[in-house]
Tab-separated table of C-alpha atoms and ligand atoms in Angstrom:
chain	number	residue	atom	x	y	z
A	969	SER	CA	28.553	1.845	-12.614
A	970	THR	CA	27.118	-0.101	-15.514
A	971	GLY	CA	24.566	-1.485	-13.048
A	972	ILE	CA	21.247	-2.477	-14.601
A	973	CYS	CA	18.608	-1.015	-12.264
A	974	THR	CA	15.085	-2.362	-12.288
A	975	PHE	CA	12.176	-0.924	-10.283
A	976	ASP	CA	9.303	-3.064	-9.010
A	977	PRO	CA	6.091	-1.079	-8.366
A	978	GLY	CA	4.435	-1.430	-11.751
A	979	PHE	CA	7.826	-0.944	-13.353
A	980	THR	CA	9.034	-3.273	-16.081
A	981	SER	CA	12.584	-4.642	-15.987
A	982	THR	CA	13.763	-1.770	-18.230
A	983	GLY	CA	13.366	0.602	-15.271
A	984	SER	CA	10.265	2.242	-16.759
A	985	CYS	CA	6.735	2.219	-15.352
A	986	ASP	CA	3.152	2.178	-16.602
A	987	SER	CA	1.625	5.654	-16.741
A	988	THR	CA	-1.139	7.452	-18.640
A	989	ILE	CA	-0.177	10.976	-17.616
A	990	THR	CA	2.585	12.427	-19.828
A	991	TYR	CA	4.017	11.360	-23.161
A	992	ILE	CA	7.357	12.577	-24.546
A	993	ASP	CA	8.839	11.904	-27.988
A	994	GLY	CA	12.462	12.957	-27.509
A	995	LYS	CA	13.330	12.686	-31.205
A	996	LYS	CA	10.367	14.750	-32.483
A	997	GLY	CA	10.303	17.157	-29.535
A	998	VAL	CA	6.727	16.262	-28.576
A	999	LEU	CA	5.270	16.657	-25.054
A	1000	LEU	CA	1.634	15.686	-24.324
A	1001	TYR	CA	-0.266	15.956	-21.029
A	1002	ARG	CA	-2.954	13.226	-21.184
A	1003	GLY	CA	-2.748	13.462	-25.000
A	1004	TYR	CA	-2.956	17.272	-25.271
A	1005	ASP	CA	0.002	19.157	-26.800
A	1006	ILE	CA	1.933	21.286	-24.303
A	1007	GLU	CA	1.948	24.299	-26.660
A	1008	ASP	CA	-1.888	24.253	-26.982
A	1009	LEU	CA	-2.280	23.896	-23.213
A	1010	ALA	CA	0.110	26.780	-22.474
A	1011	GLU	CA	-1.172	29.124	-25.196
A	1012	GLN	CA	-4.927	28.383	-25.049
A	1013	GLY	CA	-5.461	27.019	-21.535
A	1014	ASP	CA	-4.579	28.109	-18.029
A	1015	PHE	CA	-3.140	26.686	-14.824
A	1016	LEU	CA	-6.464	25.238	-13.639
A	1017	ASP	CA	-7.111	23.472	-16.969
A	1018	SER	CA	-3.738	21.704	-16.977
A	1019	ALA	CA	-3.694	20.967	-13.238
A	1020	TYR	CA	-7.167	19.397	-13.409
A	1021	LEU	CA	-6.203	17.507	-16.587
A	1022	LEU	CA	-3.059	15.999	-15.035
A	1023	LEU	CA	-4.808	15.078	-11.787
A	1024	MET	CA	-8.135	13.843	-13.141
A	1025	GLY	CA	-7.293	12.727	-16.700
A	1026	GLU	CA	-9.640	15.036	-18.649
A	1027	LEU	CA	-9.975	18.788	-19.265
A	1028	PRO	CA	-12.584	20.186	-16.832
A	1029	THR	CA	-16.079	21.332	-17.779
A	1030	SER	CA	-16.958	24.865	-16.642
A	1031	GLN	CA	-18.582	23.509	-13.462
A	1032	GLN	CA	-15.707	21.137	-12.716
A	1033	LYS	CA	-13.258	23.999	-13.224
A	1034	ALA	CA	-15.204	26.296	-10.879
A	1035	ASP	CA	-15.408	23.554	-8.202
A	1036	PHE	CA	-11.679	22.754	-8.597
A	1037	ASP	CA	-10.774	26.444	-8.289
A	1038	ARG	CA	-12.886	26.804	-5.151
A	1039	GLU	CA	-11.382	23.667	-3.584
A	1040	LEU	CA	-7.832	24.910	-4.227
A	1041	THR	CA	-8.627	28.452	-3.091
A	1042	LEU	CA	-10.272	27.341	0.175
A	1043	HIS	CA	-7.021	25.775	1.394
A	1044	THR	CA	-4.314	28.318	0.538
A	1045	LEU	CA	-3.668	29.200	4.209
A	1046	VAL	CA	-1.243	27.143	6.302
A	1047	HIS	CA	-1.381	26.424	10.059
A	1048	GLU	CA	-0.087	29.486	11.935
A	1049	GLN	CA	2.296	27.291	13.941
A	1050	LEU	CA	3.932	26.195	10.683
A	1051	ILE	CA	4.914	29.831	10.045
A	1052	GLN	CA	7.051	29.623	13.225
A	1053	PHE	CA	9.012	26.787	11.567
A	1054	PHE	CA	10.313	29.255	8.944
A	1055	LYS	CA	11.763	31.478	11.660
A	1056	GLY	CA	14.023	28.603	12.770
A	1057	PHE	CA	16.122	28.735	9.599
A	1058	LYS	CA	19.312	30.785	9.293
A	1059	HIS	CA	18.447	34.126	7.629
A	1060	ASP	CA	20.432	33.189	4.495
A	1061	ALA	CA	19.134	29.618	4.173
A	1062	HIS	CA	18.516	28.669	0.506
A	1063	PRO	CA	14.736	28.620	-0.055
A	1064	MET	CA	14.995	25.052	-1.390
A	1065	ALA	CA	16.510	23.970	1.954
A	1066	ILE	CA	13.511	25.571	3.636
A	1067	MET	CA	11.000	23.934	1.266
A	1068	VAL	CA	12.437	20.437	1.780
A	1069	GLY	CA	11.945	20.848	5.540
A	1070	ILE	CA	8.629	22.635	5.523
A	1071	VAL	CA	6.825	20.360	3.049
A	1072	GLY	CA	7.929	17.263	4.947
A	1073	ALA	CA	6.670	18.948	8.140
A	1074	LEU	CA	3.221	19.462	6.531
A	1075	SER	CA	2.477	15.808	7.347
A	1076	ALA	CA	2.464	16.814	11.035
A	1077	PHE	CA	-0.366	19.240	10.281
A	1078	GLU	CA	-2.374	17.246	7.743
A	1079	PRO	CA	-2.762	13.723	9.129
A	1080	TYR	CA	-6.226	13.264	7.628
A	1081	SER	CA	-4.771	13.409	4.105
A	1082	ALA	CA	-2.575	10.376	4.554
A	1083	ASP	CA	-4.932	7.353	4.501
A	1084	LEU	CA	-3.528	5.884	1.284
A	1085	ALA	CA	-6.181	3.197	0.923
A	1086	ASP	CA	-8.949	5.824	0.821
A	1087	PRO	CA	-9.327	7.529	-2.592
A	1088	GLU	CA	-10.926	10.624	-0.986
A	1089	SER	CA	-8.037	10.984	1.455
A	1090	ARG	CA	-5.498	10.536	-1.366
A	1091	MET	CA	-7.233	13.231	-3.415
A	1092	ARG	CA	-7.347	15.569	-0.400
A	1093	GLY	CA	-3.572	15.173	0.041
A	1094	CYS	CA	-3.023	16.086	-3.625
A	1095	LEU	CA	-5.277	19.137	-3.474
A	1096	ARG	CA	-3.817	20.447	-0.199
A	1097	LEU	CA	-0.317	20.299	-1.652
A	1098	ILE	CA	-1.309	22.143	-4.853
A	1099	SER	CA	-3.137	24.770	-2.759
A	1100	ARG	CA	-0.354	25.339	-0.236
A	1101	MET	CA	2.882	25.135	-2.188
A	1102	PRO	CA	2.678	28.774	-3.448
A	1103	THR	CA	1.931	30.005	0.090
A	1104	LEU	CA	4.868	28.064	1.548
A	1105	ALA	CA	7.172	29.204	-1.272
A	1106	ALA	CA	6.242	32.859	-0.761
A	1107	ILE	CA	6.703	32.595	3.033
A	1108	ALA	CA	10.133	30.984	2.464
A	1109	TYR	CA	11.149	34.010	0.393
A	1110	ARG	CA	9.589	36.637	2.648
A	1111	THR	CA	11.067	35.215	5.873
A	1112	SER	CA	14.512	34.786	4.216
A	1113	MET	CA	14.396	38.529	3.417
A	1114	GLY	CA	13.071	39.525	6.843
A	1115	TYR	CA	9.863	40.778	5.183
A	1116	PRO	CA	6.384	40.469	6.718
A	1117	VAL	CA	4.416	37.418	5.532
A	1118	ILE	CA	1.663	38.313	3.049
A	1119	TYR	CA	-1.424	36.132	3.354
A	1120	PRO	CA	-2.984	34.593	0.210
A	1121	ARG	CA	-5.722	36.647	-1.455
A	1122	ASN	CA	-8.462	34.260	-2.511
A	1123	ASP	CA	-9.963	36.722	-4.985
A	1124	LEU	CA	-6.911	36.285	-7.223
A	1125	ASP	CA	-6.091	33.454	-9.647
A	1126	TYR	CA	-3.305	30.964	-8.830
A	1127	ALA	CA	-0.414	32.806	-10.511
A	1128	SER	CA	-1.573	36.304	-9.447
A	1129	ARG	CA	-1.997	35.090	-5.864
A	1130	PHE	CA	1.617	33.877	-5.818
A	1131	LEU	CA	2.990	37.161	-7.216
A	1132	HIS	CA	0.922	39.077	-4.669
A	1133	MET	CA	2.275	36.983	-1.755
A	1134	MET	CA	5.809	37.473	-3.087
A	1135	PHE	CA	5.792	41.225	-3.721
A	1136	ALA	CA	2.887	42.967	-1.925
A	1137	TRP	CA	3.360	45.151	1.176
A	1138	PRO	CA	0.885	45.439	4.047
A	1139	THR	CA	1.559	49.182	4.069
A	1140	GLN	CA	0.575	50.027	0.519
A	1141	LYS	CA	-1.656	48.968	-2.393
A	1142	TYR	CA	-0.113	46.365	-4.739
A	1143	GLU	CA	-1.713	45.585	-8.083
A	1144	VAL	CA	-0.607	42.382	-9.839
A	1145	ASP	CA	0.356	43.056	-13.488
A	1146	ALA	CA	-2.024	40.797	-15.473
A	1147	VAL	CA	0.502	40.304	-18.311
A	1148	LEU	CA	3.174	39.127	-15.865
A	1149	ALA	CA	0.642	36.871	-14.119
A	1150	ARG	CA	-0.320	35.280	-17.457
A	1151	ALA	CA	3.366	34.714	-18.237
A	1152	LEU	CA	3.799	33.001	-14.860
A	1153	ASP	CA	0.663	30.933	-15.535
A	1154	LYS	CA	2.294	29.617	-18.736
A	1155	ILE	CA	5.580	28.913	-16.920
A	1156	LEU	CA	3.689	26.883	-14.296
A	1157	ILE	CA	1.955	24.849	-17.043
A	1158	LEU	CA	5.249	24.189	-18.872
A	1159	HIS	CA	6.889	22.879	-15.685
A	1160	MET	CA	3.975	20.797	-14.320
A	1161	ASP	CA	4.995	17.314	-15.362
A	1162	HIS	CA	7.610	15.541	-17.436
A	1163	GLU	CA	7.015	11.799	-17.006
A	1164	GLN	CA	9.624	9.839	-15.040
A	1165	ASN	CA	12.359	12.452	-14.513
A	1166	ALA	CA	14.663	12.187	-11.495
A	1167	SER	CA	12.400	14.006	-9.026
A	1168	THR	CA	9.177	12.314	-10.160
A	1169	SER	CA	10.804	8.886	-9.974
A	1170	THR	CA	11.921	9.814	-6.436
A	1171	VAL	CA	8.339	10.682	-5.503
A	1172	ARG	CA	7.032	7.407	-6.956
A	1173	THR	CA	9.739	5.396	-5.207
A	1174	ALA	CA	9.028	7.081	-1.847
A	1175	GLY	CA	5.300	6.565	-2.444
A	1176	SER	CA	5.776	2.847	-3.093
A	1177	SER	CA	6.821	2.466	0.553
A	1178	GLN	CA	3.389	3.964	1.420
A	1179	ALA	CA	4.952	7.115	2.891
A	1180	ASN	CA	2.426	9.959	3.174
A	1181	PRO	CA	2.125	12.358	0.204
A	1182	PHE	CA	3.795	15.258	2.022
A	1183	ALA	CA	6.931	13.212	2.765
A	1184	CYS	CA	6.942	11.989	-0.862
A	1185	ILE	CA	6.738	15.516	-2.301
A	1186	ALA	CA	9.495	16.633	0.096
A	1187	SER	CA	11.698	13.877	-1.396
A	1188	GLY	CA	10.863	15.173	-4.894
A	1189	ILE	CA	11.878	18.707	-3.875
A	1190	ALA	CA	15.211	17.373	-2.626
A	1191	ALA	CA	15.871	15.587	-5.964
A	1192	LEU	CA	14.756	18.600	-8.045
A	1193	TRP	CA	17.282	20.875	-6.265
A	1194	GLY	CA	20.283	19.444	-8.162
A	1195	PRO	CA	21.791	21.738	-10.875
A	1196	ALA	CA	21.617	18.865	-13.384
A	1197	HIS	CA	17.822	18.835	-12.884
A	1198	GLY	CA	15.569	21.566	-11.509
A	1199	GLY	CA	18.479	23.686	-10.290
A	1200	ALA	CA	19.487	24.307	-13.921
A	1201	ASN	CA	17.349	27.453	-14.314
A	1202	GLU	CA	19.317	29.137	-11.546
A	1203	ALA	CA	22.564	27.740	-13.042
A	1204	VAL	CA	21.682	29.124	-16.534
A	1205	LEU	CA	21.435	32.660	-15.215
A	1206	ARG	CA	24.718	32.339	-13.339
A	1207	MET	CA	26.323	30.922	-16.508
A	1208	LEU	CA	25.065	33.836	-18.650
A	1209	GLU	CA	26.392	36.283	-16.034
A	1210	GLU	CA	29.737	34.406	-16.028
A	1211	ILE	CA	29.964	34.561	-19.854
A	1212	GLY	CA	29.318	38.296	-19.503
A	1213	SER	CA	29.297	39.297	-23.194
A	1214	LYS	CA	28.633	37.886	-26.673
A	1215	GLU	CA	32.372	38.166	-27.426
A	1216	ASN	CA	33.040	35.517	-24.760
A	1217	ILE	CA	30.692	32.929	-26.313
A	1218	PRO	CA	33.320	31.130	-28.478
A	1219	ARG	CA	35.475	30.662	-25.378
A	1220	ALA	CA	32.461	29.332	-23.436
A	1221	LEU	CA	31.707	26.791	-26.171
A	1222	GLU	CA	35.321	25.617	-26.187
A	1223	ARG	CA	35.186	25.171	-22.423
A	1224	ALA	CA	31.874	23.251	-22.669
A	1225	LYS	CA	33.469	20.798	-25.118
A	1226	ASN	CA	36.587	20.281	-23.008
A	1227	LYS	CA	36.123	17.161	-20.882
A	1228	GLN	CA	38.802	18.361	-18.454
A	1229	ASP	CA	36.830	21.551	-17.863
A	1230	PRO	CA	33.807	21.171	-15.520
A	1231	PHE	CA	32.016	24.007	-17.403
A	1232	ARG	CA	28.837	22.816	-19.146
A	1233	LEU	CA	26.256	24.781	-21.134
A	1234	MET	CA	23.516	24.919	-18.530
A	1235	GLY	CA	20.059	24.838	-20.104
A	1236	PHE	CA	21.410	22.695	-22.931
A	1237	GLY	CA	20.952	18.972	-23.403
A	1238	HIS	CA	18.374	16.592	-22.024
A	1239	ARG	CA	18.144	12.950	-21.011
A	1240	VAL	CA	15.208	12.488	-23.395
A	1241	TYR	CA	14.995	15.352	-25.902
A	1242	LYS	CA	17.618	15.098	-28.618
A	1243	THR	CA	16.064	18.100	-30.393
A	1244	PHE	CA	14.511	21.361	-29.176
A	1245	ASP	CA	12.578	20.889	-25.908
A	1246	PRO	CA	9.050	22.006	-26.954
A	1247	ARG	CA	8.800	23.891	-23.663
A	1248	ALA	CA	11.858	25.953	-24.600
A	1249	LYS	CA	10.063	27.177	-27.735
A	1250	VAL	CA	7.102	28.417	-25.680
A	1251	MET	CA	9.437	29.846	-23.048
A	1252	ARG	CA	11.365	31.780	-25.693
A	1253	LYS	CA	8.081	33.375	-26.872
A	1254	VAL	CA	7.114	34.240	-23.287
A	1255	CYS	CA	10.568	35.778	-22.860
A	1256	HIS	CA	10.114	38.146	-25.788
A	1257	GLU	CA	6.499	38.986	-24.759
A	1258	ILE	CA	7.576	39.926	-21.230
A	1259	LEU	CA	10.607	41.989	-22.224
A	1260	GLU	CA	8.451	43.853	-24.751
A	1261	HIS	CA	5.699	44.423	-22.180
A	1262	LEU	CA	8.225	45.710	-19.658
A	1263	LYS	CA	9.886	47.776	-22.407
A	1264	ILE	CA	13.235	46.186	-21.587
A	1265	GLN	CA	15.115	47.010	-24.773
A	1266	ASN	CA	18.514	45.405	-24.739
A	1267	ASP	CA	18.708	42.912	-21.920
A	1268	PRO	CA	22.382	41.894	-22.004
A	1269	LEU	CA	21.685	38.391	-20.697
A	1270	LEU	CA	18.964	37.836	-23.300
A	1271	ASP	CA	21.350	39.048	-26.015
A	1272	ILE	CA	23.932	36.522	-24.832
A	1273	ALA	CA	21.291	33.758	-24.594
A	1274	MET	CA	19.979	34.411	-28.117
A	1275	GLU	CA	23.497	34.473	-29.589
A	1276	LEU	CA	24.500	31.375	-27.601
A	1277	GLU	CA	21.424	29.503	-28.855
A	1278	GLN	CA	22.213	30.473	-32.438
A	1279	VAL	CA	25.890	29.521	-32.296
A	1280	ALA	CA	25.548	26.314	-30.252
A	1281	THR	CA	22.635	24.898	-32.288
A	1282	HIS	CA	24.824	25.200	-35.420
A	1283	ASP	CA	27.952	23.803	-33.791
A	1284	GLN	CA	28.696	20.179	-34.787
A	1285	TYR	CA	29.703	19.163	-31.247
A	1286	PHE	CA	26.249	20.019	-29.913
A	1287	VAL	CA	24.281	18.975	-32.993
A	1288	GLN	CA	25.951	15.535	-33.182
A	1289	ARG	CA	25.138	14.930	-29.491
A	1290	GLY	CA	21.565	16.178	-29.764
A	1291	LEU	CA	22.258	19.027	-27.343
A	1292	TYR	CA	19.602	21.746	-27.749
A	1293	PRO	CA	18.061	24.325	-25.389
A	1294	ASN	CA	15.802	22.779	-22.769
A	1295	VAL	CA	13.031	24.295	-20.659
A	1296	ASP	CA	15.521	25.929	-18.323
A	1297	PHE	CA	17.415	27.889	-20.948
A	1298	TYR	CA	15.015	30.845	-21.134
A	1299	SER	CA	13.129	30.442	-17.881
A	1300	GLY	CA	15.824	32.174	-15.843
A	1301	ILE	CA	15.590	35.299	-17.998
A	1302	VAL	CA	11.792	35.376	-17.788
A	1303	LEU	CA	11.791	34.852	-14.020
A	1304	ARG	CA	14.357	37.638	-13.600
A	1305	ALA	CA	12.086	39.959	-15.643
A	1306	LEU	CA	9.180	38.956	-13.362
A	1307	GLY	CA	11.284	40.110	-10.424
A	1308	ILE	CA	11.681	36.595	-8.999
A	1309	PRO	CA	15.036	36.382	-7.153
A	1310	VAL	CA	17.471	33.766	-8.535
A	1311	SER	CA	17.350	31.773	-5.300
A	1312	MET	CA	13.620	31.225	-5.894
A	1313	TYR	CA	13.835	29.842	-9.466
A	1314	THR	CA	13.961	26.196	-8.466
A	1315	VAL	CA	11.348	26.784	-5.776
A	1316	LEU	CA	9.012	28.008	-8.509
A	1317	PHE	CA	9.843	24.907	-10.531
A	1318	ALA	CA	8.883	22.842	-7.440
A	1319	VAL	CA	5.581	24.760	-7.072
A	1320	ALA	CA	4.677	23.924	-10.681
A	1321	ARG	CA	5.993	20.348	-10.584
A	1322	THR	CA	3.942	19.615	-7.464
A	1323	VAL	CA	0.950	19.181	-9.809
A	1324	GLY	CA	2.815	16.466	-11.756
A	1325	TRP	CA	4.299	14.903	-8.643
A	1326	VAL	CA	0.934	14.508	-6.887
A	1327	SER	CA	-0.697	13.256	-10.123
A	1328	GLN	CA	2.043	10.637	-10.529
A	1329	TRP	CA	1.920	9.779	-6.809
A	1330	LYS	CA	-1.880	9.327	-7.029
A	1331	GLU	CA	-1.495	7.081	-10.135
A	1332	MET	CA	1.167	5.010	-8.346
A	1333	ALA	CA	-1.014	4.750	-5.200
A	1334	GLU	CA	-3.934	3.520	-7.361
A	1335	GLN	CA	-1.614	0.980	-9.037
A	1336	GLN	CA	-0.424	-0.084	-5.572
A	1337	GLN	CA	-4.031	-0.852	-4.581
A	1338	GLN	CA	-4.014	-3.475	-7.364
A	1339	LEU	CA	-0.469	-4.697	-6.863
A	1340	PRO	CA	1.237	-3.456	-3.656
A	1341	LYS	CA	4.966	-3.524	-4.437
A	1342	ILE	CA	7.710	-1.451	-2.817
A	1343	SER	CA	10.300	-0.096	-5.234
A	1344	ARG	CA	13.441	-2.233	-4.925
A	1345	PRO	CA	15.998	-1.316	-7.634
A	1346	ARG	CA	18.479	-4.117	-8.370
A	1347	GLN	CA	22.162	-3.648	-9.277
A	1348	MET	CA	25.016	-5.181	-11.272
A	1349	TYR	CA	27.461	-6.020	-8.436
A	1350	THR	CA	31.042	-5.230	-9.545
A	1351	GLY	CA	32.758	-5.333	-6.127
A	1352	HIS	CA	34.826	-8.051	-4.377
A	1353	MET	CA	33.302	-11.501	-3.926
A	1354	GLN	CA	33.645	-13.036	-0.386
A	1355	ARG	CA	37.180	-12.949	1.091
A	1356	ASP	CA	38.800	-13.775	4.480
A	1357	TYR	CA	38.929	-11.159	7.275
A	1358	VAL	CA	42.431	-9.642	7.873
A	1359	PRO	CA	43.200	-8.811	11.560
A	1360	LEU	CA	44.596	-5.270	12.140
A	1361	LYS	CA	48.094	-6.480	13.112
A	1362	GLU	CA	48.391	-8.200	9.692
A	1363	ARG	CA	47.339	-5.106	7.717
A	1364	GLY	CA	50.675	-3.264	8.003
B	1193	SDX	C1	15.568	19.172	-16.494
B	1193	SDX	O1	14.398	14.433	-17.036
B	1193	SDX	C2	13.656	15.490	-17.212
B	1193	SDX	O2	12.576	15.441	-17.789
B	1193	SDX	C3	14.207	16.738	-16.589
B	1193	SDX	C4	13.424	18.016	-16.878
B	1193	SDX	C5	12.061	17.958	-16.256
B	1193	SDX	O3	11.163	18.706	-16.720
B	1193	SDX	O4	11.914	17.247	-15.221
B	1193	SDX	O5	13.297	18.214	-18.278
B	1193	SDX	C6	14.122	19.246	-16.277
B	1193	SDX	O6	16.249	18.616	-15.666
B	1193	SDX	C7	16.148	19.698	-17.792
B	1193	SDX	C8	17.689	19.496	-17.844
B	1193	SDX	C9	18.291	20.662	-17.008
B	1193	SDX	N1	19.769	20.439	-16.856
B	1193	SDX	C10	20.655	21.209	-17.506
B	1193	SDX	O7	20.350	22.053	-18.364
B	1193	SDX	C11	22.101	20.944	-17.084
B	1193	SDX	C12	22.985	20.868	-18.325
B	1193	SDX	N2	22.661	19.607	-19.075
B	1193	SDX	C13	23.498	18.438	-18.781
B	1193	SDX	O8	23.684	18.268	-17.381
B	1193	SDX	C14	22.971	17.194	-19.522
B	1193	SDX	O9	22.622	17.601	-20.791
B	1193	SDX	C15	21.825	16.406	-18.939
B	1193	SDX	C16	22.158	15.846	-17.613
B	1193	SDX	C17	20.595	17.259	-18.864
B	1193	SDX	C18	21.524	15.255	-19.891
B	1193	SDX	O10	22.692	14.557	-20.063
B	1193	SDX	P1	22.633	13.180	-20.867
B	1193	SDX	O11	21.524	13.100	-21.834
B	1193	SDX	O12	22.756	12.091	-19.843
B	1193	SDX	O13	23.846	13.263	-21.779
B	1193	SDX	P2	25.236	12.738	-21.383
B	1193	SDX	O14	25.547	13.216	-19.988
B	1193	SDX	O15	25.259	11.277	-21.662
B	1193	SDX	O16	26.124	13.541	-22.415
B	1193	SDX	C19	26.179	13.131	-23.794
B	1193	SDX	C20	27.332	13.937	-24.359
B	1193	SDX	C21	28.587	13.874	-23.491
B	1193	SDX	O17	29.686	14.148	-24.307
B	1193	SDX	P3	30.477	12.822	-24.961
B	1193	SDX	O18	30.876	11.953	-23.777
B	1193	SDX	O19	29.488	12.147	-25.890
B	1193	SDX	O20	31.662	13.401	-25.687
B	1193	SDX	O21	26.942	15.331	-24.388
B	1193	SDX	C22	27.797	16.059	-23.530
B	1193	SDX	C23	28.433	15.090	-22.588
B	1193	SDX	O22	29.658	15.577	-22.122
B	1193	SDX	N3	26.919	17.013	-22.841
B	1193	SDX	C24	27.191	18.304	-22.722
B	1193	SDX	C25	26.076	18.861	-22.064
B	1193	SDX	N4	25.177	17.892	-21.819
B	1193	SDX	C26	25.705	16.750	-22.298
B	1193	SDX	N5	28.251	19.044	-23.112
B	1193	SDX	C27	28.187	20.368	-22.805
B	1193	SDX	N6	27.140	20.976	-22.185
B	1193	SDX	C28	26.085	20.246	-21.795
B	1193	SDX	N7	25.060	20.834	-21.182
């Protein structure tokens, strides 16, 4: 409806909130994490740099980075009983359905991380979630395939460790390809935070009720799952497969413009960016680097994506509406080249966005210490005003 929603916990009446974490300029296509440009962070930094920056507010010194890495690495294992939880899901359960359940269940295994008034306990909750999300994600995939669970190797970096848990076999040696791991590292950085998007706002709203961090992140995972949000990377790949060839692109564009047709150009458009999403530019470069490294010459889906980007970004309908490729447009192609199954694309987005979610949750919890306020959106009521009850026999 045309309801005007306003949030309370540190939010102004325009439905926004105070934050120092991420800045977006939708018109100029600018994205800054704590003032640093996303392209610099992805190209020159690594996962630990950006994760520390978002959580703590500054880039780490060498010692801080080493301590942060050790703290994350020490807690990559999950309680063995939690692994039984995975076996309770139907074999073909979508990994996002599993993640919503499992991450919420973490609060049953991590009570000491939920004393919200204690800064140490809050920080512990954040760190445990960043440490364990890749392990949980990999177990969700492995158990859904009937594969043996691969335990985290703490001698590997964050991205390599995830790839190893996803694709290694207990029966043979598995070497992580360093180029693929670096590509995944960049993808994780690009997806870490994006100010008050739907899933992050969900986490902040859940957090304002003083729910524990695990329950809050589980609510963020649920919100991210939607194809209009984090589920778009999976939807882009299915769209490119549905288009099938470059010859079908004009027809696809006509369908996307037709309001009667539910077909939309997935990976195009954004609530904030009305120009190229800066993450899409980096993702496009990663895409070409990976396909070159893997010597994949003519990837039909990439050919369609490149042609679609060219045609749509010169089509008045899309240009007038500020509809350009967003972060999801190329990520599906890169993840497919990395061997990540389509069902895991949004799970990977959730693994990366956990860093932003916990950073935003921590900021909200700190704000709540100053001004405890539960989120209570208001509405513009457009329904009936009070009227008399009509007994059943008079209702016809
Ligand atoms: C993410 O918020 C975030 O930060 C999210 C995210 C993050 O990091 O957290 O960036 C991640 O969610 C990226 C977005 C992923 N979603 C998709 O790629 C799905 C496809 N995109 C659309 O669903 C849509 O573009 C939205 C929801 C992303 C944004 O829609 P808006 O800005 O609310 O635009 P709108 O719905 O008001 O549409 C404006 C016009 C309309 O046409 P008119 O009524 O003006 O004639 O543009 C049209 C829409 O019909 N339109 C599209 C379109 N998106 C909008 N037409 C065709 N294809 C599209 N994709």
